[in-house]
Amino acid sequence: MSNTPTVLDRTENKELTRGRRAKRVWFAILACVAVLALVASATFAVNFYLNLQEQQRLLNGQADSLAALQQTLNEQSEQIASQQEQLDAQESKLAEQESKIAEQESVIQQQQDTINKQKDTIKNQESTIDSLRPTEVVKGVATYPDIDVTRLKGKKLVALTFDDGPSTYTSKLLDALKKRGAKATFFVVGSRANSYASLIKRMEAEGHVVGNHSQNHKNLNYLSAAGVAAEMGDSAERIKSIIGHYPYIMRCPGGNYNQTVKNYAKAANMPIIQWSVDTADWKYRSKASVLSYAKRGIKDGSIVLMHDLYSTTVDAAIELIDYLQDQGYTLVTVPELLAAKCGTVEMGKVYFHG
Ligand code: NI
């Protein structure tokens, strides 16, 4: 046996070597691929992990924001709830107050109803009393005077009239009239006459005219013929007891008259005296206002309406008399004015001016 390798042996060796190399190469390649795969997997895993973490962080952030939002929402809903409570409380208070007001209104309504019923009762009683009066009785039939107006012809005349008095201010007015030689007309109320008898006497004595303004200042339009006769007649009697004769002119309370009143005036032999200038003195109670109304309205023949119940009116009247006399007016009584401007005076007729 020889140790020398044969050709076959060498060839075998070569093939063996080539085979080992190829194996090694494949092994190397496989190893490389494995390493590459590992590296790629690792890289992928790391990236995946980092991504996951990033997303987790983002999610955490969003969760925080959501939590904060939720907190804000909770707070707002608490506020809304508390405001709602306040509103509910206010609404219930309002409801309470409304119900109280409703209660009071109903009480007022009941009282109003009672008052209305009482008014109705009074009206009924008045009309019963009125219907029980004897009819066709005219008390206080006046004698209308003849007035010599020679001295007044062609003059500018004005008649100041004072209603509803006398009062505590009337004597001041009488003093001023006397001092200025001016005359006026006083439509007095019978129910006041006894308390101011001396002033009424003084009016007559100083050349003024006392007219009849009814006993109780009732609206004559609501009375029957007998009622008008009683209301005016009582006052006429009262005045006669003070000045010695019946008043011969009348003015209706509130200026209210109807055919019944005119019939009475005719039967009682009196004209009804209204006015052409209203000073609205009872309304404004202002001297300046009375003067303004009077100066604007007065012209030759005017009958001026005032009330000697107010100190403002008396003060205004005194200044007005000075003003009118400066303007050339003569201040006369209503009968003088009618006689001078109208001539014959008709009984039962209504006069607004001369
Ligand atoms: Ni009056």
Short mmCIF file of C-alpha atoms and ligand atoms in Angstrom, two decimals:
data_model
loop_
_atom_site.label_atom_id
_atom_site.label_comp_id
_atom_site.label_asym_id
_atom_site.label_seq_id
_atom_site.Cartn_x
_atom_site.Cartn_y
_atom_site.Cartn_z
CA MET A 1 0.00 0.00 0.00
CA SER A 2 1.43 3.22 -0.96
CA ASN A 3 0.84 6.62 0.94
CA THR A 4 1.10 8.58 -2.28
CA PRO A 5 -2.28 10.14 -3.09
CA THR A 6 -3.69 9.07 -6.30
CA VAL A 7 -5.19 11.45 -8.87
CA LEU A 8 -8.48 10.27 -7.71
CA ASP A 9 -7.57 11.11 -4.23
CA ARG A 10 -6.50 14.60 -5.19
CA THR A 11 -9.59 15.12 -7.19
CA GLU A 12 -11.59 13.93 -4.23
CA ASN A 13 -9.67 16.24 -1.97
CA LYS A 14 -10.25 19.14 -4.27
CA GLU A 15 -13.94 18.40 -4.40
CA LEU A 16 -14.01 17.98 -0.69
CA THR A 17 -12.32 21.34 -0.25
CA ARG A 18 -14.63 23.01 -2.79
CA GLY A 19 -17.61 21.53 -0.97
CA ARG A 20 -16.38 22.83 2.37
CA ARG A 21 -15.79 26.26 0.87
CA ALA A 22 -19.20 26.37 -0.65
CA LYS A 23 -20.66 25.33 2.67
CA ARG A 24 -18.69 28.06 4.40
CA VAL A 25 -19.79 30.63 1.83
CA TRP A 26 -23.40 29.57 2.25
CA PHE A 27 -22.92 29.61 5.94
CA ALA A 28 -21.40 33.09 5.74
CA ILE A 29 -24.18 34.27 3.49
CA LEU A 30 -26.77 32.74 5.79
CA ALA A 31 -25.03 34.29 8.75
CA CYS A 32 -24.98 37.68 7.02
CA VAL A 33 -28.63 37.36 6.10
CA ALA A 34 -29.40 36.31 9.64
CA VAL A 35 -27.44 39.24 11.05
CA LEU A 36 -29.12 41.62 8.59
CA ALA A 37 -32.51 40.17 9.48
CA LEU A 38 -31.71 40.52 13.15
CA VAL A 39 -30.53 44.13 12.67
CA ALA A 40 -33.60 44.95 10.60
CA SER A 41 -35.86 43.29 13.15
CA ALA A 42 -34.15 45.10 15.98
CA THR A 43 -34.38 48.46 14.16
CA PHE A 44 -38.01 47.78 13.39
CA ALA A 45 -38.67 46.79 16.97
CA VAL A 46 -36.90 49.88 18.34
CA ASN A 47 -38.79 52.16 15.92
CA PHE A 48 -42.01 50.43 16.75
CA TYR A 49 -41.31 50.82 20.42
CA LEU A 50 -40.40 54.53 20.01
CA ASN A 51 -43.55 55.11 17.95
CA LEU A 52 -45.63 53.40 20.56
CA GLN A 53 -44.10 55.54 23.26
CA GLU A 54 -44.71 58.73 21.21
CA GLN A 55 -48.30 57.75 20.62
CA GLN A 56 -48.66 56.92 24.29
CA ARG A 57 -47.30 60.36 25.15
CA LEU A 58 -49.70 62.03 22.73
CA LEU A 59 -52.56 60.00 24.11
CA ASN A 60 -51.55 60.97 27.63
CA GLY A 61 -51.46 64.64 26.58
CA GLN A 62 -54.90 64.38 25.00
CA ALA A 63 -56.20 62.62 28.08
CA ASP A 64 -54.85 65.48 30.22
CA SER A 65 -56.53 68.05 27.95
CA LEU A 66 -59.75 66.06 28.09
CA ALA A 67 -59.54 65.90 31.84
CA ALA A 68 -58.99 69.67 32.03
CA LEU A 69 -61.91 70.25 29.65
CA GLN A 70 -64.04 67.92 31.70
CA GLN A 71 -63.08 69.91 34.81
CA THR A 72 -64.01 73.21 33.15
CA LEU A 73 -67.28 71.71 31.97
CA ASN A 74 -68.04 70.47 35.46
CA GLU A 75 -67.32 73.90 36.93
CA GLN A 76 -69.50 75.59 34.33
CA SER A 77 -72.33 73.18 34.89
CA GLU A 78 -72.03 73.81 38.64
CA GLN A 79 -72.21 77.58 38.00
CA ILE A 80 -75.21 77.08 35.73
CA ALA A 81 -76.85 74.95 38.36
CA SER A 82 -76.29 77.60 41.03
CA GLN A 83 -77.56 80.37 38.73
CA GLN A 84 -80.56 78.22 37.97
CA GLU A 85 -81.17 77.89 41.69
CA GLN A 86 -80.96 81.66 42.15
CA LEU A 87 -83.33 82.17 39.22
CA ASP A 88 -85.73 79.64 40.68
CA ALA A 89 -85.57 81.41 44.05
CA GLN A 90 -86.22 84.81 42.40
CA GLU A 91 -89.07 83.35 40.38
CA SER A 92 -90.65 81.92 43.47
CA LYS A 93 -90.26 85.32 45.24
CA LEU A 94 -91.85 87.04 42.26
CA ALA A 95 -94.67 84.54 42.27
CA GLU A 96 -95.21 85.21 45.98
CA GLN A 97 -95.23 88.98 45.44
CA GLU A 98 -97.58 88.61 42.49
CA SER A 99 -99.95 86.59 44.55
CA LYS A 100 -99.77 89.19 47.35
CA ILE A 101 -100.50 91.97 44.83
CA ALA A 102 -103.39 89.95 43.45
CA GLU A 103 -104.74 89.55 46.98
CA GLN A 104 -104.44 93.29 47.63
CA GLU A 105 -106.06 94.06 44.31
CA SER A 106 -108.95 91.87 45.19
CA VAL A 107 -109.26 93.61 48.58
CA ILE A 108 -109.19 97.00 46.82
CA GLN A 109 -111.75 95.76 44.31
CA GLN A 110 -114.00 94.63 47.16
CA GLN A 111 -113.63 97.99 48.88
CA GLN A 112 -114.33 99.74 45.56
CA ASP A 113 -117.45 97.61 45.13
CA THR A 114 -118.56 98.48 48.66
CA ILE A 115 -117.97 102.19 47.99
CA ASN A 116 -119.89 101.98 44.72
CA LYS A 117 -122.77 100.24 46.46
CA GLN A 118 -122.78 102.92 49.16
CA LYS A 119 -122.71 105.62 46.46
CA ASP A 120 -125.67 103.96 44.76
CA THR A 121 -127.50 103.80 48.09
CA ILE A 122 -126.81 107.51 48.69
CA LYS A 123 -128.00 108.37 45.18
CA ASN A 124 -131.18 106.38 45.71
CA GLN A 125 -131.77 108.04 49.06
CA GLU A 126 -131.17 111.47 47.53
CA SER A 127 -133.60 110.76 44.75
CA THR A 128 -136.13 109.44 47.29
CA ILE A 129 -135.73 112.62 49.36
CA ASP A 130 -135.97 114.64 46.16
CA SER A 131 -139.18 112.86 45.09
CA LEU A 132 -140.74 113.48 48.50
CA ARG A 133 -140.37 117.26 48.12
CA PRO A 134 -143.50 119.21 47.33
CA THR A 135 -143.51 120.27 43.67
CA GLU A 136 -144.15 123.67 42.15
CA VAL A 137 -142.79 125.50 45.18
CA VAL A 138 -140.41 128.29 44.23
CA LYS A 139 -138.95 129.98 47.24
CA GLY A 140 -136.99 133.21 47.08
CA VAL A 141 -138.62 134.94 44.13
CA ALA A 142 -136.43 137.97 43.53
CA THR A 143 -137.23 141.52 42.52
CA TYR A 144 -134.84 142.37 39.70
CA PRO A 145 -133.73 146.00 40.12
CA ASP A 146 -133.79 148.86 37.66
CA ILE A 147 -130.28 150.19 37.32
CA ASP A 148 -129.38 153.67 36.17
CA VAL A 149 -126.43 153.22 33.82
CA THR A 150 -126.07 156.79 32.57
CA ARG A 151 -122.61 157.12 34.14
CA LEU A 152 -121.50 153.81 32.53
CA LYS A 153 -122.54 154.46 28.91
CA GLY A 154 -119.66 154.22 26.41
CA LYS A 155 -117.20 153.06 29.05
CA LYS A 156 -115.01 149.96 28.98
CA LEU A 157 -116.62 147.71 31.61
CA VAL A 158 -115.56 144.47 33.27
CA ALA A 159 -117.29 142.45 36.02
CA LEU A 160 -115.10 140.46 38.39
CA THR A 161 -117.04 137.61 40.06
CA PHE A 162 -116.01 135.57 43.09
CA ASP A 163 -117.63 132.15 43.74
CA ASP A 164 -117.90 129.63 46.58
CA GLY A 165 -117.09 132.06 49.40
CA PRO A 166 -116.95 133.94 51.56
CA SER A 167 -113.70 132.93 53.21
CA THR A 168 -111.11 134.38 55.58
CA TYR A 169 -109.47 136.11 52.58
CA THR A 170 -112.63 137.96 51.51
CA SER A 171 -112.19 140.94 53.89
CA LYS A 172 -108.77 141.73 52.37
CA LEU A 173 -110.44 141.74 48.94
CA LEU A 174 -113.26 144.00 50.17
CA ASP A 175 -110.68 146.44 51.62
CA ALA A 176 -108.84 146.59 48.28
CA LEU A 177 -112.07 147.08 46.28
CA LYS A 178 -113.16 149.89 48.59
CA LYS A 179 -109.79 151.64 48.38
CA ARG A 180 -109.91 151.55 44.55
CA GLY A 181 -113.61 152.42 44.14
CA ALA A 182 -114.16 149.11 42.30
CA LYS A 183 -117.31 146.96 42.46
CA ALA A 184 -117.57 143.19 42.23
CA THR A 185 -120.09 140.34 42.41
CA PHE A 186 -119.99 137.54 44.99
CA PHE A 187 -121.82 134.27 44.31
CA VAL A 188 -121.96 132.92 47.84
CA VAL A 189 -122.83 129.42 49.02
CA GLY A 190 -125.76 129.33 51.46
CA SER A 191 -124.15 126.77 53.78
CA ARG A 192 -121.25 129.19 54.40
CA ALA A 193 -123.40 132.30 54.81
CA ASN A 194 -124.02 132.12 58.55
CA SER A 195 -120.29 131.79 59.35
CA TYR A 196 -119.50 134.87 57.25
CA ALA A 197 -122.70 136.89 57.76
CA SER A 198 -120.82 140.11 58.59
CA LEU A 199 -118.78 139.89 55.36
CA ILE A 200 -121.94 139.34 53.28
CA LYS A 201 -123.56 142.31 54.99
CA ARG A 202 -120.46 144.37 54.20
CA MET A 203 -120.57 143.35 50.50
CA GLU A 204 -124.12 144.67 50.20
CA ALA A 205 -123.33 147.83 52.18
CA GLU A 206 -120.31 148.69 50.00
CA GLY A 207 -122.21 148.45 46.70
CA HIS A 208 -121.23 144.95 45.60
CA VAL A 209 -123.80 142.40 44.51
CA VAL A 210 -124.46 139.17 46.41
CA GLY A 211 -125.57 136.38 44.05
CA ASN A 212 -126.97 132.94 44.81
CA HIS A 213 -124.61 129.98 44.24
CA SER A 214 -126.94 127.36 45.84
CA GLN A 215 -127.14 126.05 49.39
CA ASN A 216 -124.71 123.06 49.15
CA HIS A 217 -122.94 123.53 45.81
CA LYS A 218 -124.70 120.47 44.27
CA ASN A 219 -124.74 119.77 40.57
CA LEU A 220 -128.23 121.08 39.75
CA ASN A 221 -128.47 118.90 36.63
CA TYR A 222 -128.97 115.86 38.87
CA LEU A 223 -131.94 117.35 40.75
CA SER A 224 -135.64 117.44 40.00
CA ALA A 225 -137.48 120.76 39.63
CA ALA A 226 -138.41 120.57 43.31
CA GLY A 227 -134.79 119.71 44.19
CA VAL A 228 -133.46 122.74 42.30
CA ALA A 229 -136.08 124.95 43.95
CA ALA A 230 -135.10 123.66 47.39
CA GLU A 231 -131.32 123.93 46.81
CA MET A 232 -131.57 127.49 45.49
CA GLY A 233 -134.44 128.54 47.75
CA ASP A 234 -132.70 127.54 50.98
CA SER A 235 -129.71 129.65 50.03
CA ALA A 236 -131.93 132.58 48.99
CA GLU A 237 -133.63 132.51 52.40
CA ARG A 238 -130.25 132.45 54.16
CA ILE A 239 -128.98 135.41 52.13
CA LYS A 240 -132.19 137.36 52.65
CA SER A 241 -131.84 136.90 56.40
CA ILE A 242 -128.47 138.68 56.17
CA ILE A 243 -128.89 141.42 53.52
CA GLY A 244 -132.63 142.01 53.79
CA HIS A 245 -133.68 140.89 50.29
CA TYR A 246 -133.47 137.84 48.02
CA PRO A 247 -130.49 137.66 45.66
CA TYR A 248 -131.56 138.58 42.12
CA ILE A 249 -128.90 136.80 40.09
CA MET A 250 -127.72 133.19 40.30
CA ARG A 251 -124.78 131.12 39.17
CA CYS A 252 -125.03 127.33 38.97
CA PRO A 253 -122.41 125.24 40.84
CA GLY A 254 -119.79 124.15 38.31
CA GLY A 255 -121.68 126.19 35.70
CA ASN A 256 -124.03 123.21 35.20
CA TYR A 257 -127.56 124.03 34.11
CA ASN A 258 -130.34 122.44 32.06
CA GLN A 259 -133.89 123.34 31.08
CA THR A 260 -135.18 122.54 34.61
CA VAL A 261 -132.68 125.02 36.06
CA LYS A 262 -133.60 127.66 33.48
CA ASN A 263 -137.29 127.13 34.32
CA TYR A 264 -136.49 127.64 37.99
CA ALA A 265 -134.50 130.82 37.27
CA LYS A 266 -137.40 132.22 35.26
CA ALA A 267 -139.89 131.37 38.01
CA ALA A 268 -137.57 132.87 40.66
CA ASN A 269 -137.16 135.99 38.49
CA MET A 270 -133.39 135.72 37.97
CA PRO A 271 -131.00 135.51 35.03
CA ILE A 272 -128.36 132.76 35.13
CA ILE A 273 -124.86 134.21 35.07
CA GLN A 274 -121.98 132.24 33.50
CA TRP A 275 -118.62 133.80 32.54
CA SER A 276 -116.50 134.63 29.50
CA VAL A 277 -113.07 134.55 31.19
CA ASP A 278 -112.04 131.59 33.36
CA THR A 279 -108.91 132.31 35.41
CA ALA A 280 -108.53 128.61 36.44
CA ASP A 281 -107.52 129.98 39.85
CA TRP A 282 -108.81 126.90 41.74
CA LYS A 283 -106.69 124.67 39.53
CA TYR A 284 -103.26 126.34 39.58
CA ARG A 285 -103.47 128.36 42.84
CA SER A 286 -100.94 130.78 41.43
CA LYS A 287 -101.16 134.56 41.37
CA ALA A 288 -99.09 134.76 38.17
CA SER A 289 -101.29 132.22 36.43
CA VAL A 290 -104.53 134.04 37.40
CA LEU A 291 -103.08 137.33 36.13
CA SER A 292 -101.94 135.72 32.91
CA TYR A 293 -105.36 134.12 32.18
CA ALA A 294 -107.19 137.32 33.10
CA LYS A 295 -105.01 139.72 31.09
CA ARG A 296 -105.18 137.45 28.03
CA GLY A 297 -108.96 137.02 28.18
CA ILE A 298 -110.45 140.28 29.39
CA LYS A 299 -112.08 142.72 26.99
CA ASP A 300 -114.92 145.25 27.20
CA GLY A 301 -117.99 143.44 28.62
CA SER A 302 -116.13 140.45 30.11
CA ILE A 303 -117.44 138.52 33.10
CA VAL A 304 -114.42 137.05 34.94
CA LEU A 305 -114.63 133.87 37.04
CA MET A 306 -112.57 133.67 40.27
CA HIS A 307 -112.94 132.15 43.75
CA ASP A 308 -112.30 134.12 46.95
CA LEU A 309 -111.34 130.88 48.71
CA TYR A 310 -107.64 131.27 47.92
CA SER A 311 -105.13 133.89 49.06
CA THR A 312 -103.43 133.59 45.63
CA THR A 313 -106.69 134.61 43.95
CA VAL A 314 -107.24 137.59 46.25
CA ASP A 315 -103.65 138.81 45.71
CA ALA A 316 -104.04 138.37 41.95
CA ALA A 317 -107.42 140.14 41.93
CA ILE A 318 -105.97 143.20 43.72
CA GLU A 319 -103.13 143.48 41.18
CA LEU A 320 -105.62 142.85 38.35
CA ILE A 321 -107.88 145.70 39.52
CA ASP A 322 -104.90 148.14 39.39
CA TYR A 323 -103.95 146.83 35.94
CA LEU A 324 -107.52 147.10 34.56
CA GLN A 325 -108.02 150.62 35.96
CA ASP A 326 -104.71 151.64 34.33
CA GLN A 327 -106.10 150.21 31.07
CA GLY A 328 -109.16 152.47 31.41
CA TYR A 329 -111.65 149.87 32.62
CA THR A 330 -114.41 150.55 35.11
CA LEU A 331 -115.04 147.62 37.45
CA VAL A 332 -118.76 147.06 37.88
CA THR A 333 -121.21 144.47 39.26
CA VAL A 334 -122.80 141.94 36.91
CA PRO A 335 -126.27 143.63 36.95
CA GLU A 336 -124.57 146.96 36.10
CA LEU A 337 -122.61 145.31 33.26
CA LEU A 338 -125.76 143.66 31.81
CA ALA A 339 -127.80 146.86 32.13
CA ALA A 340 -125.12 148.92 30.40
CA LYS A 341 -124.24 146.45 27.65
CA CYS A 342 -127.46 144.44 27.09
CA GLY A 343 -130.25 146.82 28.14
CA THR A 344 -133.19 144.72 29.24
CA VAL A 345 -132.25 141.59 31.14
CA GLU A 346 -134.39 138.49 30.49
CA MET A 347 -135.30 136.28 33.43
CA GLY A 348 -134.29 132.62 33.05
CA LYS A 349 -131.82 133.51 30.30
CA VAL A 350 -128.15 132.51 30.51
CA TYR A 351 -125.61 135.37 30.23
CA PHE A 352 -121.91 134.79 29.52
CA HIS A 353 -120.85 138.44 29.13
CA GLY A 354 -122.23 141.91 28.79
NI NI B 1 -118.75 127.12 42.56
#
